[in-house]
């Protein structure tokens, strides 16, 4: 059987289809319906944009710890504000240590003190070498009886080599020679990256400068 012919009225005129007339612009839809349609379109476009960002890329997941899909080495420089080094400081205390930091330990553990930072990241050891990124975030001292910290920050890249961010967080057990931070995500050239950033203290000068060597290994990449 072929398609059923449309019903006609007694005068032989086919019925009016409001949906078709609306699509042709002959009938103005209600404002409530327009808002619903517009909202749906915006959400759909947002979803498609997110899919399109990774649509042209291939997802790589490493199967072995010794074979990351991407590996990079950086040096992280932190210069704590000491009341006089306004021009050079890249970090500062946002809170004071709690009373517990002194009452539960012979040495001040800085328990509860929070430091915010906008630190320089370089590919070479020297602080004066070419920056490749900024580390922007915070760390705070979170152990009553020893000097341990917890970090959360973004590595922000804006160079000819890379553009985008890596999101990093984890416990800094200072007495350990090496510490692993989690790479929990990324944007731009590091879209949806996952991995580990292994850090070790490379140098320090008293309380106001330290340098970390950071070995970043990504085990989930889009290329």
JSON list of C-alpha atoms in Angstrom, two decimals:
[
{"chain": "A", "resi": 1, "resn": "UNK", "atom": "CA", "xyz": [0.00, 0.00, 0.00]},
{"chain": "A", "resi": 2, "resn": "UNK", "atom": "CA", "xyz": [1.14, 3.54, -0.76]},
{"chain": "A", "resi": 3, "resn": "UNK", "atom": "CA", "xyz": [1.04, 6.47, 1.65]},
{"chain": "A", "resi": 4, "resn": "UNK", "atom": "CA", "xyz": [-2.37, 7.37, 2.91]},
{"chain": "A", "resi": 5, "resn": "UNK", "atom": "CA", "xyz": [-3.72, 10.54, 1.24]},
{"chain": "A", "resi": 6, "resn": "UNK", "atom": "CA", "xyz": [-4.38, 13.46, 3.59]},
{"chain": "A", "resi": 7, "resn": "UNK", "atom": "CA", "xyz": [-7.99, 13.89, 4.67]},
{"chain": "A", "resi": 8, "resn": "UNK", "atom": "CA", "xyz": [-9.92, 16.74, 3.02]},
{"chain": "A", "resi": 9, "resn": "UNK", "atom": "CA", "xyz": [-12.85, 18.75, 4.28]},
{"chain": "A", "resi": 10, "resn": "UNK", "atom": "CA", "xyz": [-16.14, 19.02, 2.44]},
{"chain": "A", "resi": 11, "resn": "UNK", "atom": "CA", "xyz": [-14.80, 21.86, 0.29]},
{"chain": "A", "resi": 12, "resn": "UNK", "atom": "CA", "xyz": [-11.86, 19.74, -0.85]},
{"chain": "A", "resi": 13, "resn": "UNK", "atom": "CA", "xyz": [-9.27, 21.73, 1.09]},
{"chain": "A", "resi": 14, "resn": "UNK", "atom": "CA", "xyz": [-6.61, 19.81, 3.09]},
{"chain": "A", "resi": 15, "resn": "UNK", "atom": "CA", "xyz": [-6.39, 20.63, 6.80]},
{"chain": "A", "resi": 16, "resn": "UNK", "atom": "CA", "xyz": [-3.86, 23.15, 8.09]},
{"chain": "A", "resi": 17, "resn": "UNK", "atom": "CA", "xyz": [-0.77, 21.70, 9.81]},
{"chain": "A", "resi": 18, "resn": "UNK", "atom": "CA", "xyz": [0.20, 24.18, 12.59]},
{"chain": "A", "resi": 19, "resn": "UNK", "atom": "CA", "xyz": [3.66, 22.61, 13.01]},
{"chain": "A", "resi": 20, "resn": "UNK", "atom": "CA", "xyz": [4.44, 23.06, 9.32]},
{"chain": "A", "resi": 21, "resn": "UNK", "atom": "CA", "xyz": [3.23, 26.64, 9.31]},
{"chain": "A", "resi": 22, "resn": "UNK", "atom": "CA", "xyz": [5.30, 27.36, 12.40]},
{"chain": "A", "resi": 23, "resn": "UNK", "atom": "CA", "xyz": [8.42, 26.02, 10.66]},
{"chain": "A", "resi": 24, "resn": "UNK", "atom": "CA", "xyz": [7.63, 28.19, 7.63]},
{"chain": "A", "resi": 25, "resn": "UNK", "atom": "CA", "xyz": [7.29, 31.26, 9.85]},
{"chain": "A", "resi": 26, "resn": "UNK", "atom": "CA", "xyz": [3.58, 31.73, 9.10]},
{"chain": "A", "resi": 27, "resn": "UNK", "atom": "CA", "xyz": [2.51, 31.17, 12.71]},
{"chain": "A", "resi": 28, "resn": "UNK", "atom": "CA", "xyz": [4.43, 32.67, 15.61]},
{"chain": "A", "resi": 29, "resn": "UNK", "atom": "CA", "xyz": [4.95, 30.08, 18.37]},
{"chain": "A", "resi": 30, "resn": "UNK", "atom": "CA", "xyz": [4.24, 30.92, 21.97]},
{"chain": "A", "resi": 31, "resn": "UNK", "atom": "CA", "xyz": [7.04, 32.55, 23.99]},
{"chain": "A", "resi": 32, "resn": "UNK", "atom": "CA", "xyz": [7.13, 29.56, 26.37]},
{"chain": "A", "resi": 33, "resn": "UNK", "atom": "CA", "xyz": [7.62, 27.15, 23.48]},
{"chain": "A", "resi": 34, "resn": "UNK", "atom": "CA", "xyz": [10.27, 29.42, 21.94]},
{"chain": "A", "resi": 35, "resn": "UNK", "atom": "CA", "xyz": [12.20, 29.51, 25.20]},
{"chain": "A", "resi": 36, "resn": "UNK", "atom": "CA", "xyz": [12.08, 25.73, 25.51]},
{"chain": "A", "resi": 37, "resn": "UNK", "atom": "CA", "xyz": [13.29, 25.22, 21.94]},
{"chain": "A", "resi": 38, "resn": "UNK", "atom": "CA", "xyz": [16.04, 27.84, 22.30]},
{"chain": "A", "resi": 39, "resn": "UNK", "atom": "CA", "xyz": [17.28, 26.25, 25.53]},
{"chain": "A", "resi": 40, "resn": "UNK", "atom": "CA", "xyz": [17.35, 22.82, 23.91]},
{"chain": "A", "resi": 41, "resn": "UNK", "atom": "CA", "xyz": [19.33, 24.15, 20.95]},
{"chain": "A", "resi": 42, "resn": "UNK", "atom": "CA", "xyz": [21.90, 25.85, 23.21]},
{"chain": "A", "resi": 43, "resn": "UNK", "atom": "CA", "xyz": [22.40, 22.67, 25.26]},
{"chain": "A", "resi": 44, "resn": "UNK", "atom": "CA", "xyz": [22.74, 20.60, 22.08]},
{"chain": "A", "resi": 45, "resn": "UNK", "atom": "CA", "xyz": [25.30, 23.00, 20.60]},
{"chain": "A", "resi": 46, "resn": "UNK", "atom": "CA", "xyz": [27.30, 22.92, 23.84]},
{"chain": "A", "resi": 47, "resn": "UNK", "atom": "CA", "xyz": [27.31, 19.12, 23.81]},
{"chain": "A", "resi": 48, "resn": "UNK", "atom": "CA", "xyz": [28.35, 19.01, 20.16]},
{"chain": "A", "resi": 49, "resn": "UNK", "atom": "CA", "xyz": [31.14, 21.51, 20.80]},
{"chain": "A", "resi": 50, "resn": "UNK", "atom": "CA", "xyz": [32.56, 19.35, 23.58]},
{"chain": "A", "resi": 51, "resn": "UNK", "atom": "CA", "xyz": [32.39, 16.25, 21.42]},
{"chain": "A", "resi": 52, "resn": "UNK", "atom": "CA", "xyz": [33.93, 18.10, 18.48]},
{"chain": "A", "resi": 53, "resn": "UNK", "atom": "CA", "xyz": [36.91, 19.18, 20.61]},
{"chain": "A", "resi": 54, "resn": "UNK", "atom": "CA", "xyz": [38.01, 15.60, 21.03]},
{"chain": "A", "resi": 55, "resn": "UNK", "atom": "CA", "xyz": [36.44, 14.17, 17.90]},
{"chain": "A", "resi": 56, "resn": "UNK", "atom": "CA", "xyz": [39.56, 14.62, 15.79]},
{"chain": "A", "resi": 57, "resn": "UNK", "atom": "CA", "xyz": [41.87, 13.18, 18.42]},
{"chain": "A", "resi": 58, "resn": "UNK", "atom": "CA", "xyz": [42.77, 9.61, 19.26]},
{"chain": "A", "resi": 59, "resn": "UNK", "atom": "CA", "xyz": [42.65, 8.49, 22.88]},
{"chain": "A", "resi": 60, "resn": "UNK", "atom": "CA", "xyz": [45.76, 6.71, 24.14]},
{"chain": "A", "resi": 61, "resn": "UNK", "atom": "CA", "xyz": [45.87, 4.78, 27.40]},
{"chain": "A", "resi": 62, "resn": "UNK", "atom": "CA", "xyz": [49.22, 3.37, 28.52]},
{"chain": "A", "resi": 63, "resn": "UNK", "atom": "CA", "xyz": [49.25, -0.25, 29.59]},
{"chain": "A", "resi": 64, "resn": "UNK", "atom": "CA", "xyz": [52.49, -0.11, 31.58]},
{"chain": "A", "resi": 65, "resn": "UNK", "atom": "CA", "xyz": [53.89, 2.28, 34.20]},
{"chain": "A", "resi": 66, "resn": "UNK", "atom": "CA", "xyz": [57.19, 2.53, 32.31]},
{"chain": "A", "resi": 67, "resn": "UNK", "atom": "CA", "xyz": [55.49, 3.54, 29.07]},
{"chain": "A", "resi": 68, "resn": "UNK", "atom": "CA", "xyz": [53.58, 6.82, 29.52]},
{"chain": "A", "resi": 69, "resn": "UNK", "atom": "CA", "xyz": [51.96, 8.31, 26.45]},
{"chain": "A", "resi": 70, "resn": "UNK", "atom": "CA", "xyz": [53.70, 11.61, 27.23]},
{"chain": "A", "resi": 71, "resn": "UNK", "atom": "CA", "xyz": [56.57, 12.55, 29.54]},
{"chain": "A", "resi": 72, "resn": "UNK", "atom": "CA", "xyz": [57.88, 16.02, 30.48]},
{"chain": "A", "resi": 73, "resn": "UNK", "atom": "CA", "xyz": [60.35, 17.36, 33.05]},
{"chain": "A", "resi": 74, "resn": "UNK", "atom": "CA", "xyz": [60.02, 20.80, 34.64]},
{"chain": "A", "resi": 75, "resn": "UNK", "atom": "CA", "xyz": [61.46, 22.82, 37.51]},
{"chain": "A", "resi": 76, "resn": "UNK", "atom": "CA", "xyz": [59.09, 24.50, 39.92]},
{"chain": "A", "resi": 77, "resn": "UNK", "atom": "CA", "xyz": [60.38, 27.67, 41.67]},
{"chain": "A", "resi": 78, "resn": "UNK", "atom": "CA", "xyz": [58.69, 29.08, 44.77]},
{"chain": "A", "resi": 79, "resn": "UNK", "atom": "CA", "xyz": [59.76, 32.40, 46.33]},
{"chain": "A", "resi": 80, "resn": "UNK", "atom": "CA", "xyz": [57.85, 33.08, 49.55]},
{"chain": "A", "resi": 81, "resn": "UNK", "atom": "CA", "xyz": [57.05, 36.68, 50.45]},
{"chain": "A", "resi": 82, "resn": "UNK", "atom": "CA", "xyz": [59.15, 37.77, 53.44]},
{"chain": "A", "resi": 83, "resn": "UNK", "atom": "CA", "xyz": [57.85, 41.31, 53.89]},
{"chain": "A", "resi": 84, "resn": "UNK", "atom": "CA", "xyz": [60.52, 42.89, 51.72]},
{"chain": "A", "resi": 85, "resn": "UNK", "atom": "CA", "xyz": [60.78, 40.98, 48.43]},
{"chain": "A", "resi": 86, "resn": "UNK", "atom": "CA", "xyz": [57.67, 42.43, 46.76]},
{"chain": "A", "resi": 87, "resn": "UNK", "atom": "CA", "xyz": [59.16, 42.39, 43.27]},
{"chain": "A", "resi": 88, "resn": "UNK", "atom": "CA", "xyz": [60.43, 38.80, 43.32]},
{"chain": "A", "resi": 89, "resn": "UNK", "atom": "CA", "xyz": [57.97, 36.94, 45.56]},
{"chain": "A", "resi": 90, "resn": "UNK", "atom": "CA", "xyz": [55.68, 34.43, 43.85]},
{"chain": "A", "resi": 91, "resn": "UNK", "atom": "CA", "xyz": [53.88, 33.08, 46.93]},
{"chain": "A", "resi": 92, "resn": "UNK", "atom": "CA", "xyz": [52.50, 34.38, 50.22]},
{"chain": "A", "resi": 93, "resn": "UNK", "atom": "CA", "xyz": [50.86, 33.10, 53.38]},
{"chain": "A", "resi": 94, "resn": "UNK", "atom": "CA", "xyz": [47.10, 33.59, 53.27]},
{"chain": "A", "resi": 95, "resn": "UNK", "atom": "CA", "xyz": [46.52, 32.29, 56.83]},
{"chain": "A", "resi": 96, "resn": "UNK", "atom": "CA", "xyz": [48.56, 31.95, 60.01]},
{"chain": "A", "resi": 97, "resn": "UNK", "atom": "CA", "xyz": [49.38, 28.55, 61.55]},
{"chain": "A", "resi": 98, "resn": "UNK", "atom": "CA", "xyz": [46.97, 27.27, 64.17]},
{"chain": "A", "resi": 99, "resn": "UNK", "atom": "CA", "xyz": [47.84, 27.08, 67.87]},
{"chain": "A", "resi": 100, "resn": "UNK", "atom": "CA", "xyz": [48.25, 23.31, 67.47]},
{"chain": "A", "resi": 101, "resn": "UNK", "atom": "CA", "xyz": [51.32, 23.79, 65.27]},
{"chain": "A", "resi": 102, "resn": "UNK", "atom": "CA", "xyz": [53.36, 24.80, 68.34]},
{"chain": "A", "resi": 103, "resn": "UNK", "atom": "CA", "xyz": [51.55, 23.02, 71.16]},
{"chain": "A", "resi": 104, "resn": "UNK", "atom": "CA", "xyz": [51.87, 19.48, 69.75]},
{"chain": "A", "resi": 105, "resn": "UNK", "atom": "CA", "xyz": [55.45, 19.63, 68.49]},
{"chain": "A", "resi": 106, "resn": "UNK", "atom": "CA", "xyz": [58.84, 20.88, 69.67]},
{"chain": "A", "resi": 107, "resn": "UNK", "atom": "CA", "xyz": [59.35, 22.43, 66.23]},
{"chain": "A", "resi": 108, "resn": "UNK", "atom": "CA", "xyz": [56.77, 24.62, 64.53]},
{"chain": "A", "resi": 109, "resn": "UNK", "atom": "CA", "xyz": [54.97, 22.45, 61.96]},
{"chain": "A", "resi": 110, "resn": "UNK", "atom": "CA", "xyz": [53.00, 25.39, 60.47]},
{"chain": "A", "resi": 111, "resn": "UNK", "atom": "CA", "xyz": [49.87, 23.25, 60.88]},
{"chain": "A", "resi": 112, "resn": "UNK", "atom": "CA", "xyz": [46.95, 25.05, 59.27]},
{"chain": "A", "resi": 113, "resn": "UNK", "atom": "CA", "xyz": [48.97, 27.67, 57.38]},
{"chain": "A", "resi": 114, "resn": "UNK", "atom": "CA", "xyz": [47.86, 28.12, 53.76]},
{"chain": "A", "resi": 115, "resn": "UNK", "atom": "CA", "xyz": [50.14, 29.47, 51.02]},
{"chain": "A", "resi": 116, "resn": "UNK", "atom": "CA", "xyz": [48.84, 30.76, 47.68]},
{"chain": "A", "resi": 117, "resn": "UNK", "atom": "CA", "xyz": [51.23, 30.88, 44.75]},
{"chain": "A", "resi": 118, "resn": "UNK", "atom": "CA", "xyz": [51.78, 31.95, 41.16]},
{"chain": "A", "resi": 119, "resn": "UNK", "atom": "CA", "xyz": [55.12, 30.22, 40.63]},
{"chain": "A", "resi": 120, "resn": "UNK", "atom": "CA", "xyz": [57.43, 30.07, 37.63]},
{"chain": "A", "resi": 121, "resn": "UNK", "atom": "CA", "xyz": [57.90, 26.74, 35.83]},
{"chain": "A", "resi": 122, "resn": "UNK", "atom": "CA", "xyz": [61.05, 26.30, 33.72]},
{"chain": "A", "resi": 123, "resn": "UNK", "atom": "CA", "xyz": [62.51, 23.53, 31.59]},
{"chain": "A", "resi": 124, "resn": "UNK", "atom": "CA", "xyz": [66.01, 24.22, 32.94]},
{"chain": "A", "resi": 125, "resn": "UNK", "atom": "CA", "xyz": [67.17, 24.35, 36.56]},
{"chain": "A", "resi": 126, "resn": "UNK", "atom": "CA", "xyz": [68.02, 28.04, 36.62]},
{"chain": "A", "resi": 127, "resn": "UNK", "atom": "CA", "xyz": [65.31, 30.39, 37.87]},
{"chain": "A", "resi": 128, "resn": "UNK", "atom": "CA", "xyz": [66.39, 32.91, 35.23]},
{"chain": "A", "resi": 129, "resn": "UNK", "atom": "CA", "xyz": [65.90, 30.42, 32.36]},
{"chain": "A", "resi": 130, "resn": "UNK", "atom": "CA", "xyz": [62.98, 30.67, 29.94]},
{"chain": "A", "resi": 131, "resn": "UNK", "atom": "CA", "xyz": [59.60, 30.05, 31.65]},
{"chain": "A", "resi": 132, "resn": "UNK", "atom": "CA", "xyz": [57.43, 27.36, 30.06]},
{"chain": "A", "resi": 133, "resn": "UNK", "atom": "CA", "xyz": [54.39, 27.64, 32.36]},
{"chain": "A", "resi": 134, "resn": "UNK", "atom": "CA", "xyz": [53.03, 29.03, 35.63]},
{"chain": "A", "resi": 135, "resn": "UNK", "atom": "CA", "xyz": [51.96, 26.94, 38.63]},
{"chain": "A", "resi": 136, "resn": "UNK", "atom": "CA", "xyz": [48.91, 28.66, 40.11]},
{"chain": "A", "resi": 137, "resn": "UNK", "atom": "CA", "xyz": [47.18, 27.33, 43.21]},
{"chain": "A", "resi": 138, "resn": "UNK", "atom": "CA", "xyz": [47.85, 26.71, 46.89]},
{"chain": "A", "resi": 139, "resn": "UNK", "atom": "CA", "xyz": [49.34, 24.39, 49.47]},
{"chain": "A", "resi": 140, "resn": "UNK", "atom": "CA", "xyz": [48.69, 24.09, 53.17]},
{"chain": "A", "resi": 141, "resn": "UNK", "atom": "CA", "xyz": [50.43, 22.37, 56.06]},
{"chain": "A", "resi": 142, "resn": "UNK", "atom": "CA", "xyz": [48.20, 19.55, 57.22]},
{"chain": "A", "resi": 143, "resn": "UNK", "atom": "CA", "xyz": [50.03, 17.49, 59.85]},
{"chain": "A", "resi": 144, "resn": "UNK", "atom": "CA", "xyz": [50.23, 18.40, 63.54]},
{"chain": "A", "resi": 145, "resn": "UNK", "atom": "CA", "xyz": [53.45, 16.61, 64.41]},
{"chain": "A", "resi": 146, "resn": "UNK", "atom": "CA", "xyz": [55.56, 17.03, 61.26]},
{"chain": "A", "resi": 147, "resn": "UNK", "atom": "CA", "xyz": [56.01, 19.47, 58.39]},
{"chain": "A", "resi": 148, "resn": "UNK", "atom": "CA", "xyz": [53.85, 17.99, 55.63]},
{"chain": "A", "resi": 149, "resn": "UNK", "atom": "CA", "xyz": [51.79, 19.81, 53.02]},
{"chain": "A", "resi": 150, "resn": "UNK", "atom": "CA", "xyz": [49.01, 19.22, 50.49]},
{"chain": "A", "resi": 151, "resn": "UNK", "atom": "CA", "xyz": [49.12, 20.82, 47.02]},
{"chain": "A", "resi": 152, "resn": "UNK", "atom": "CA", "xyz": [46.42, 21.71, 44.48]},
{"chain": "A", "resi": 153, "resn": "UNK", "atom": "CA", "xyz": [47.33, 23.76, 41.43]},
{"chain": "A", "resi": 154, "resn": "UNK", "atom": "CA", "xyz": [47.10, 24.26, 37.68]},
{"chain": "A", "resi": 155, "resn": "UNK", "atom": "CA", "xyz": [50.09, 24.21, 35.37]},
{"chain": "A", "resi": 156, "resn": "UNK", "atom": "CA", "xyz": [49.13, 26.95, 32.92]},
{"chain": "A", "resi": 157, "resn": "UNK", "atom": "CA", "xyz": [50.91, 26.76, 29.55]},
{"chain": "A", "resi": 158, "resn": "UNK", "atom": "CA", "xyz": [50.95, 29.58, 27.00]},
{"chain": "A", "resi": 159, "resn": "UNK", "atom": "CA", "xyz": [53.95, 29.13, 24.73]},
{"chain": "A", "resi": 160, "resn": "UNK", "atom": "CA", "xyz": [54.80, 28.01, 21.23]},
{"chain": "A", "resi": 161, "resn": "UNK", "atom": "CA", "xyz": [55.30, 24.45, 22.56]},
{"chain": "A", "resi": 162, "resn": "UNK", "atom": "CA", "xyz": [52.07, 23.99, 24.54]},
{"chain": "A", "resi": 163, "resn": "UNK", "atom": "CA", "xyz": [48.82, 25.75, 25.29]},
{"chain": "A", "resi": 164, "resn": "UNK", "atom": "CA", "xyz": [46.36, 24.62, 27.94]},
{"chain": "A", "resi": 165, "resn": "UNK", "atom": "CA", "xyz": [46.47, 23.40, 31.53]},
{"chain": "A", "resi": 166, "resn": "UNK", "atom": "CA", "xyz": [47.27, 20.37, 33.65]},
{"chain": "A", "resi": 167, "resn": "UNK", "atom": "CA", "xyz": [45.41, 20.02, 36.95]},
{"chain": "A", "resi": 168, "resn": "UNK", "atom": "CA", "xyz": [47.58, 18.55, 39.74]},
{"chain": "A", "resi": 169, "resn": "UNK", "atom": "CA", "xyz": [46.99, 17.70, 43.39]},
{"chain": "A", "resi": 170, "resn": "UNK", "atom": "CA", "xyz": [48.44, 15.53, 46.11]},
{"chain": "A", "resi": 171, "resn": "UNK", "atom": "CA", "xyz": [50.24, 15.08, 49.43]},
{"chain": "A", "resi": 172, "resn": "UNK", "atom": "CA", "xyz": [53.77, 16.45, 49.80]},
{"chain": "A", "resi": 173, "resn": "UNK", "atom": "CA", "xyz": [55.39, 14.13, 52.36]},
{"chain": "A", "resi": 174, "resn": "UNK", "atom": "CA", "xyz": [58.46, 16.30, 52.76]},
{"chain": "A", "resi": 175, "resn": "UNK", "atom": "CA", "xyz": [60.67, 13.67, 54.45]},
{"chain": "A", "resi": 176, "resn": "UNK", "atom": "CA", "xyz": [60.29, 11.37, 51.42]},
{"chain": "A", "resi": 177, "resn": "UNK", "atom": "CA", "xyz": [62.92, 11.75, 48.69]},
{"chain": "A", "resi": 178, "resn": "UNK", "atom": "CA", "xyz": [60.27, 11.63, 45.97]},
{"chain": "A", "resi": 179, "resn": "UNK", "atom": "CA", "xyz": [56.53, 12.31, 46.16]},
{"chain": "A", "resi": 180, "resn": "UNK", "atom": "CA", "xyz": [53.78, 11.53, 43.65]},
{"chain": "A", "resi": 181, "resn": "UNK", "atom": "CA", "xyz": [51.04, 14.03, 42.83]},
{"chain": "A", "resi": 182, "resn": "UNK", "atom": "CA", "xyz": [48.01, 13.05, 40.77]},
{"chain": "A", "resi": 183, "resn": "UNK", "atom": "CA", "xyz": [47.38, 14.65, 37.37]},
{"chain": "A", "resi": 184, "resn": "UNK", "atom": "CA", "xyz": [43.59, 14.64, 37.40]},
{"chain": "A", "resi": 185, "resn": "UNK", "atom": "CA", "xyz": [42.74, 16.45, 34.16]},
{"chain": "A", "resi": 186, "resn": "UNK", "atom": "CA", "xyz": [43.72, 19.00, 31.58]},
{"chain": "A", "resi": 187, "resn": "UNK", "atom": "CA", "xyz": [42.63, 21.36, 28.82]},
{"chain": "A", "resi": 188, "resn": "UNK", "atom": "CA", "xyz": [43.94, 22.49, 25.43]},
{"chain": "A", "resi": 189, "resn": "UNK", "atom": "CA", "xyz": [46.92, 20.40, 24.33]},
{"chain": "A", "resi": 190, "resn": "UNK", "atom": "CA", "xyz": [46.36, 18.29, 27.48]},
{"chain": "A", "resi": 191, "resn": "UNK", "atom": "CA", "xyz": [42.63, 17.72, 26.98]},
{"chain": "A", "resi": 192, "resn": "UNK", "atom": "CA", "xyz": [41.36, 15.12, 29.50]},
{"chain": "A", "resi": 193, "resn": "UNK", "atom": "CA", "xyz": [44.90, 14.01, 30.43]},
{"chain": "A", "resi": 194, "resn": "UNK", "atom": "CA", "xyz": [45.55, 11.75, 33.42]},
{"chain": "A", "resi": 195, "resn": "UNK", "atom": "CA", "xyz": [48.79, 10.71, 35.05]},
{"chain": "A", "resi": 196, "resn": "UNK", "atom": "CA", "xyz": [51.35, 11.27, 37.81]},
{"chain": "A", "resi": 197, "resn": "UNK", "atom": "CA", "xyz": [53.74, 14.11, 38.59]},
{"chain": "A", "resi": 198, "resn": "UNK", "atom": "CA", "xyz": [56.72, 12.86, 40.62]},
{"chain": "A", "resi": 199, "resn": "UNK", "atom": "CA", "xyz": [58.48, 15.66, 42.50]},
{"chain": "A", "resi": 200, "resn": "UNK", "atom": "CA", "xyz": [61.64, 15.88, 44.56]},
{"chain": "A", "resi": 201, "resn": "UNK", "atom": "CA", "xyz": [63.27, 18.80, 46.35]},
{"chain": "A", "resi": 202, "resn": "UNK", "atom": "CA", "xyz": [66.06, 19.96, 44.05]},
{"chain": "A", "resi": 203, "resn": "UNK", "atom": "CA", "xyz": [67.21, 23.00, 46.05]},
{"chain": "A", "resi": 204, "resn": "UNK", "atom": "CA", "xyz": [66.15, 25.30, 48.88]},
{"chain": "A", "resi": 205, "resn": "UNK", "atom": "CA", "xyz": [67.41, 28.44, 50.59]},
{"chain": "A", "resi": 206, "resn": "UNK", "atom": "CA", "xyz": [66.13, 28.79, 54.14]},
{"chain": "A", "resi": 207, "resn": "UNK", "atom": "CA", "xyz": [62.40, 29.30, 54.46]},
{"chain": "A", "resi": 208, "resn": "UNK", "atom": "CA", "xyz": [61.91, 31.58, 51.47]},
{"chain": "A", "resi": 209, "resn": "UNK", "atom": "CA", "xyz": [62.95, 29.67, 48.33]},
{"chain": "A", "resi": 210, "resn": "UNK", "atom": "CA", "xyz": [62.67, 26.11, 47.13]},
{"chain": "A", "resi": 211, "resn": "UNK", "atom": "CA", "xyz": [62.93, 24.40, 43.76]},
{"chain": "A", "resi": 212, "resn": "UNK", "atom": "CA", "xyz": [61.22, 21.13, 42.88]},
{"chain": "A", "resi": 213, "resn": "UNK", "atom": "CA", "xyz": [62.12, 18.88, 40.00]},
{"chain": "A", "resi": 214, "resn": "UNK", "atom": "CA", "xyz": [58.85, 17.66, 38.51]},
{"chain": "A", "resi": 215, "resn": "UNK", "atom": "CA", "xyz": [58.70, 14.59, 36.28]},
{"chain": "A", "resi": 216, "resn": "UNK", "atom": "CA", "xyz": [55.26, 14.52, 34.65]},
{"chain": "A", "resi": 217, "resn": "UNK", "atom": "CA", "xyz": [54.11, 11.21, 33.18]},
{"chain": "A", "resi": 218, "resn": "UNK", "atom": "CA", "xyz": [50.75, 11.08, 31.41]},
{"chain": "A", "resi": 219, "resn": "UNK", "atom": "CA", "xyz": [49.06, 7.70, 31.01]},
{"chain": "A", "resi": 220, "resn": "UNK", "atom": "CA", "xyz": [45.88, 8.91, 29.31]},
{"chain": "A", "resi": 221, "resn": "UNK", "atom": "CA", "xyz": [46.31, 11.31, 26.37]},
{"chain": "A", "resi": 222, "resn": "UNK", "atom": "CA", "xyz": [44.42, 12.58, 23.36]},
{"chain": "A", "resi": 223, "resn": "UNK", "atom": "CA", "xyz": [46.71, 12.94, 20.32]}
]
